[in-house]
Amino acid sequence: MLNHPRLRAYLGLGLLAAGLCGFAASGDLTLHGDRFAAFYGLSLAGFAMLATAAASLPLRYAILIALMLRVIFLPGTPTLTDDFYRYQWDGRVQEAGVNPYRHAPQDPRLDGVDFSDRDRINHPELRTVYPPLAEATFYGIAAAGGGVLSFKLLFGAFDLLAAAGVWWLASAGRRRASTVLYLLCPAVILQTWAAAHLEIVAVSLILLAAAALVRGRDLQAGVLLGLAV
């Protein structure tokens, strides 16, 4: 039975979806490390099976399921990372008119910054390490009154741009399989939609730069690569 590519694709997809849904329903994963290992392992096993037959999976189904597996992580607050507290803090510091590179979060000169989760910022003794475009993003979210959900939605938009970059970059014969594997990669979904991590912004810009470069659009590629840096 598993010799049939379409069957392997759907079985792998089912295992992948079960693992990610279990992950989303597990609550605070710092309290349930065993669940994290089990569900992440299940999703990776499903992805590995899907990878053997990705080209047989209809793209429209892959897109629909990929979107559903992303949306389930929107309501939750990340538990395995606290980076998003630093994102919000840097935005609030800028909103208060202070250069975010000047002082560490524990500096008493920042006591006037309004942020209730200040004590949850990682490495409060260190000044921020995030580059200018990231800081501009943090400021924009803070100025709009957004929180974790806003970061997930914004970074999620870049995730979908990255999928478009994979589509444009891949050769015609590998385009569908490459896009399916990107859209259903559990690491991408978890790091972007569950953890609200910033890195997808740079990844998407690099992919778009590469896609522009292979089409001879050197100026566009240079601008996109510069933004990624």
mmCIF file of N, CA and C in Angstrom, residues 27-72:
data_model
loop_
_atom_site.group_PDB
_atom_site.id
_atom_site.type_symbol
_atom_site.label_atom_id
_atom_site.label_comp_id
_atom_site.label_asym_id
_atom_site.label_seq_id
_atom_site.Cartn_x
_atom_site.Cartn_y
_atom_site.Cartn_z
ATOM 1 N N GLY A 27 -0.915 23.326 25.715
ATOM 2 C CA GLY A 27 -0.766 24.360 26.736
ATOM 3 C C GLY A 27 0.676 24.775 26.922
ATOM 4 N N ASP A 28 1.065 25.020 28.164
ATOM 5 C CA ASP A 28 2.416 25.475 28.485
ATOM 6 C C ASP A 28 3.382 24.297 28.339
ATOM 7 N N LEU A 29 4.190 24.345 27.288
ATOM 8 C CA LEU A 29 5.064 23.214 27.007
ATOM 9 C C LEU A 29 6.292 23.172 27.899
ATOM 10 N N THR A 30 6.533 24.224 28.678
ATOM 11 C CA THR A 30 7.602 24.135 29.668
ATOM 12 C C THR A 30 7.214 23.176 30.789
ATOM 13 N N LEU A 31 5.918 22.924 30.917
ATOM 14 C CA LEU A 31 5.424 21.986 31.922
ATOM 15 C C LEU A 31 5.192 20.595 31.350
ATOM 16 N N HIS A 32 5.259 20.491 30.023
ATOM 17 C CA HIS A 32 4.950 19.219 29.362
ATOM 18 C C HIS A 32 5.994 18.919 28.297
ATOM 19 N N GLY A 33 7.236 18.793 28.720
ATOM 20 C CA GLY A 33 8.308 18.523 27.773
ATOM 21 C C GLY A 33 8.130 17.216 27.033
ATOM 22 N N ASP A 34 7.529 16.235 27.694
ATOM 23 C CA ASP A 34 7.305 14.951 27.041
ATOM 24 C C ASP A 34 6.331 15.090 25.879
ATOM 25 N N ARG A 35 5.330 15.949 26.049
ATOM 26 C CA ARG A 35 4.374 16.169 24.965
ATOM 27 C C ARG A 35 5.052 16.851 23.781
ATOM 28 N N PHE A 36 5.900 17.810 24.095
ATOM 29 C CA PHE A 36 6.617 18.488 23.013
ATOM 30 C C PHE A 36 7.408 17.475 22.189
ATOM 31 N N ALA A 37 8.177 16.626 22.873
ATOM 32 C CA ALA A 37 8.997 15.644 22.165
ATOM 33 C C ALA A 37 8.136 14.692 21.343
ATOM 34 N N ALA A 38 7.025 14.234 21.928
ATOM 35 C CA ALA A 38 6.171 13.268 21.241
ATOM 36 C C ALA A 38 5.500 13.881 20.011
ATOM 37 N N PHE A 39 4.891 15.052 20.190
ATOM 38 C CA PHE A 39 4.151 15.647 19.077
ATOM 39 C C PHE A 39 5.075 16.203 17.992
ATOM 40 N N TYR A 40 6.217 16.727 18.403
ATOM 41 C CA TYR A 40 7.162 17.218 17.402
ATOM 42 C C TYR A 40 7.736 16.042 16.619
ATOM 43 N N GLY A 41 8.026 14.949 17.328
ATOM 44 C CA GLY A 41 8.507 13.754 16.646
ATOM 45 C C GLY A 41 7.484 13.202 15.676
ATOM 46 N N LEU A 42 6.213 13.221 16.074
ATOM 47 C CA LEU A 42 5.154 12.742 15.198
ATOM 48 C C LEU A 42 5.039 13.609 13.948
ATOM 49 N N SER A 43 5.113 14.920 14.136
ATOM 50 C CA SER A 43 5.000 15.815 12.988
ATOM 51 C C SER A 43 6.197 15.660 12.050
ATOM 52 N N LEU A 44 7.382 15.446 12.608
ATOM 53 C CA LEU A 44 8.566 15.246 11.760
ATOM 54 C C LEU A 44 8.493 13.926 10.999
ATOM 55 N N ALA A 45 7.965 12.905 11.651
ATOM 56 C CA ALA A 45 7.800 11.625 10.968
ATOM 57 C C ALA A 45 6.822 11.760 9.805
ATOM 58 N N GLY A 46 5.736 12.480 10.041
ATOM 59 C CA GLY A 46 4.780 12.720 8.965
ATOM 60 C C GLY A 46 5.394 13.517 7.830
ATOM 61 N N PHE A 47 6.184 14.529 8.173
ATOM 62 C CA PHE A 47 6.827 15.346 7.148
ATOM 63 C C PHE A 47 7.812 14.515 6.329
ATOM 64 N N ALA A 48 8.562 13.638 6.995
ATOM 65 C CA ALA A 48 9.509 12.786 6.293
ATOM 66 C C ALA A 48 8.793 11.872 5.298
ATOM 67 N N MET A 49 7.638 11.334 5.700
ATOM 68 C CA MET A 49 6.869 10.492 4.779
ATOM 69 C C MET A 49 6.308 11.321 3.633
ATOM 70 N N LEU A 50 5.805 12.499 3.962
ATOM 71 C CA LEU A 50 5.268 13.383 2.928
ATOM 72 C C LEU A 50 6.341 13.756 1.916
ATOM 73 N N ALA A 51 7.575 13.929 2.380
ATOM 74 C CA ALA A 51 8.667 14.340 1.498
ATOM 75 C C ALA A 51 8.952 13.317 0.409
ATOM 76 N N THR A 52 8.588 12.059 0.638
ATOM 77 C CA THR A 52 8.829 11.016 -0.373
ATOM 78 C C THR A 52 7.805 11.054 -1.500
ATOM 79 N N ALA A 53 6.745 11.844 -1.318
ATOM 80 C CA ALA A 53 5.680 11.853 -2.335
ATOM 81 C C ALA A 53 5.012 13.218 -2.434
ATOM 82 N N ALA A 54 5.750 14.283 -2.145
ATOM 83 C CA ALA A 54 5.146 15.620 -2.103
ATOM 84 C C ALA A 54 4.554 16.037 -3.433
ATOM 85 N N ALA A 55 5.160 15.605 -4.533
ATOM 86 C CA ALA A 55 4.691 16.014 -5.852
ATOM 87 C C ALA A 55 3.314 15.445 -6.180
ATOM 88 N N SER A 56 2.900 14.404 -5.450
ATOM 89 C CA SER A 56 1.603 13.787 -5.728
ATOM 90 C C SER A 56 0.457 14.472 -4.994
ATOM 91 N N LEU A 57 0.780 15.382 -4.084
ATOM 92 C CA LEU A 57 -0.260 16.048 -3.299
ATOM 93 C C LEU A 57 -0.765 17.272 -4.057
ATOM 94 N N PRO A 58 -2.063 17.368 -4.320
ATOM 95 C CA PRO A 58 -2.592 18.548 -5.021
ATOM 96 C C PRO A 58 -2.250 19.836 -4.273
ATOM 97 N N LEU A 59 -1.768 20.829 -4.998
ATOM 98 C CA LEU A 59 -1.296 22.055 -4.364
ATOM 99 C C LEU A 59 -2.418 22.762 -3.616
ATOM 100 N N ARG A 60 -3.633 22.755 -4.161
ATOM 101 C CA ARG A 60 -4.733 23.473 -3.502
ATOM 102 C C ARG A 60 -5.052 22.861 -2.142
ATOM 103 N N TYR A 61 -4.946 21.537 -2.024
ATOM 104 C CA TYR A 61 -5.175 20.891 -0.729
ATOM 105 C C TYR A 61 -4.049 21.225 0.240
ATOM 106 N N ALA A 62 -2.827 21.220 -0.273
ATOM 107 C CA ALA A 62 -1.677 21.544 0.575
ATOM 108 C C ALA A 62 -1.791 22.962 1.120
ATOM 109 N N ILE A 63 -2.192 23.894 0.282
ATOM 110 C CA ILE A 63 -2.333 25.293 0.716
ATOM 111 C C ILE A 63 -3.420 25.411 1.775
ATOM 112 N N LEU A 64 -4.560 24.768 1.541
ATOM 113 C CA LEU A 64 -5.671 24.833 2.493
ATOM 114 C C LEU A 64 -5.263 24.263 3.850
ATOM 115 N N ILE A 65 -4.649 23.090 3.850
ATOM 116 C CA ILE A 65 -4.257 22.457 5.106
ATOM 117 C C ILE A 65 -3.148 23.249 5.786
ATOM 118 N N ALA A 66 -2.209 23.774 4.994
ATOM 119 C CA ALA A 66 -1.129 24.580 5.558
ATOM 120 C C ALA A 66 -1.674 25.819 6.259
ATOM 121 N N LEU A 67 -2.667 26.443 5.673
ATOM 122 C CA LEU A 67 -3.275 27.620 6.299
ATOM 123 C C LEU A 67 -3.992 27.240 7.595
ATOM 124 N N MET A 68 -4.695 26.124 7.588
ATOM 125 C CA MET A 68 -5.396 25.678 8.793
ATOM 126 C C MET A 68 -4.406 25.363 9.915
ATOM 127 N N LEU A 69 -3.286 24.736 9.557
ATOM 128 C CA LEU A 69 -2.287 24.375 10.565
ATOM 129 C C LEU A 69 -1.551 25.599 11.100
ATOM 130 N N ARG A 70 -1.605 26.681 10.371
ATOM 131 C CA ARG A 70 -1.036 27.928 10.861
ATOM 132 C C ARG A 70 -2.025 28.665 11.771
ATOM 133 N N VAL A 71 -3.252 28.713 11.356
ATOM 134 C CA VAL A 71 -4.269 29.467 12.097
ATOM 135 C C VAL A 71 -4.472 28.915 13.497
ATOM 136 N N ILE A 72 -4.312 27.611 13.699
ATOM 137 C CA ILE A 72 -4.558 27.042 15.031
ATOM 138 C C ILE A 72 -3.578 27.573 16.072
#
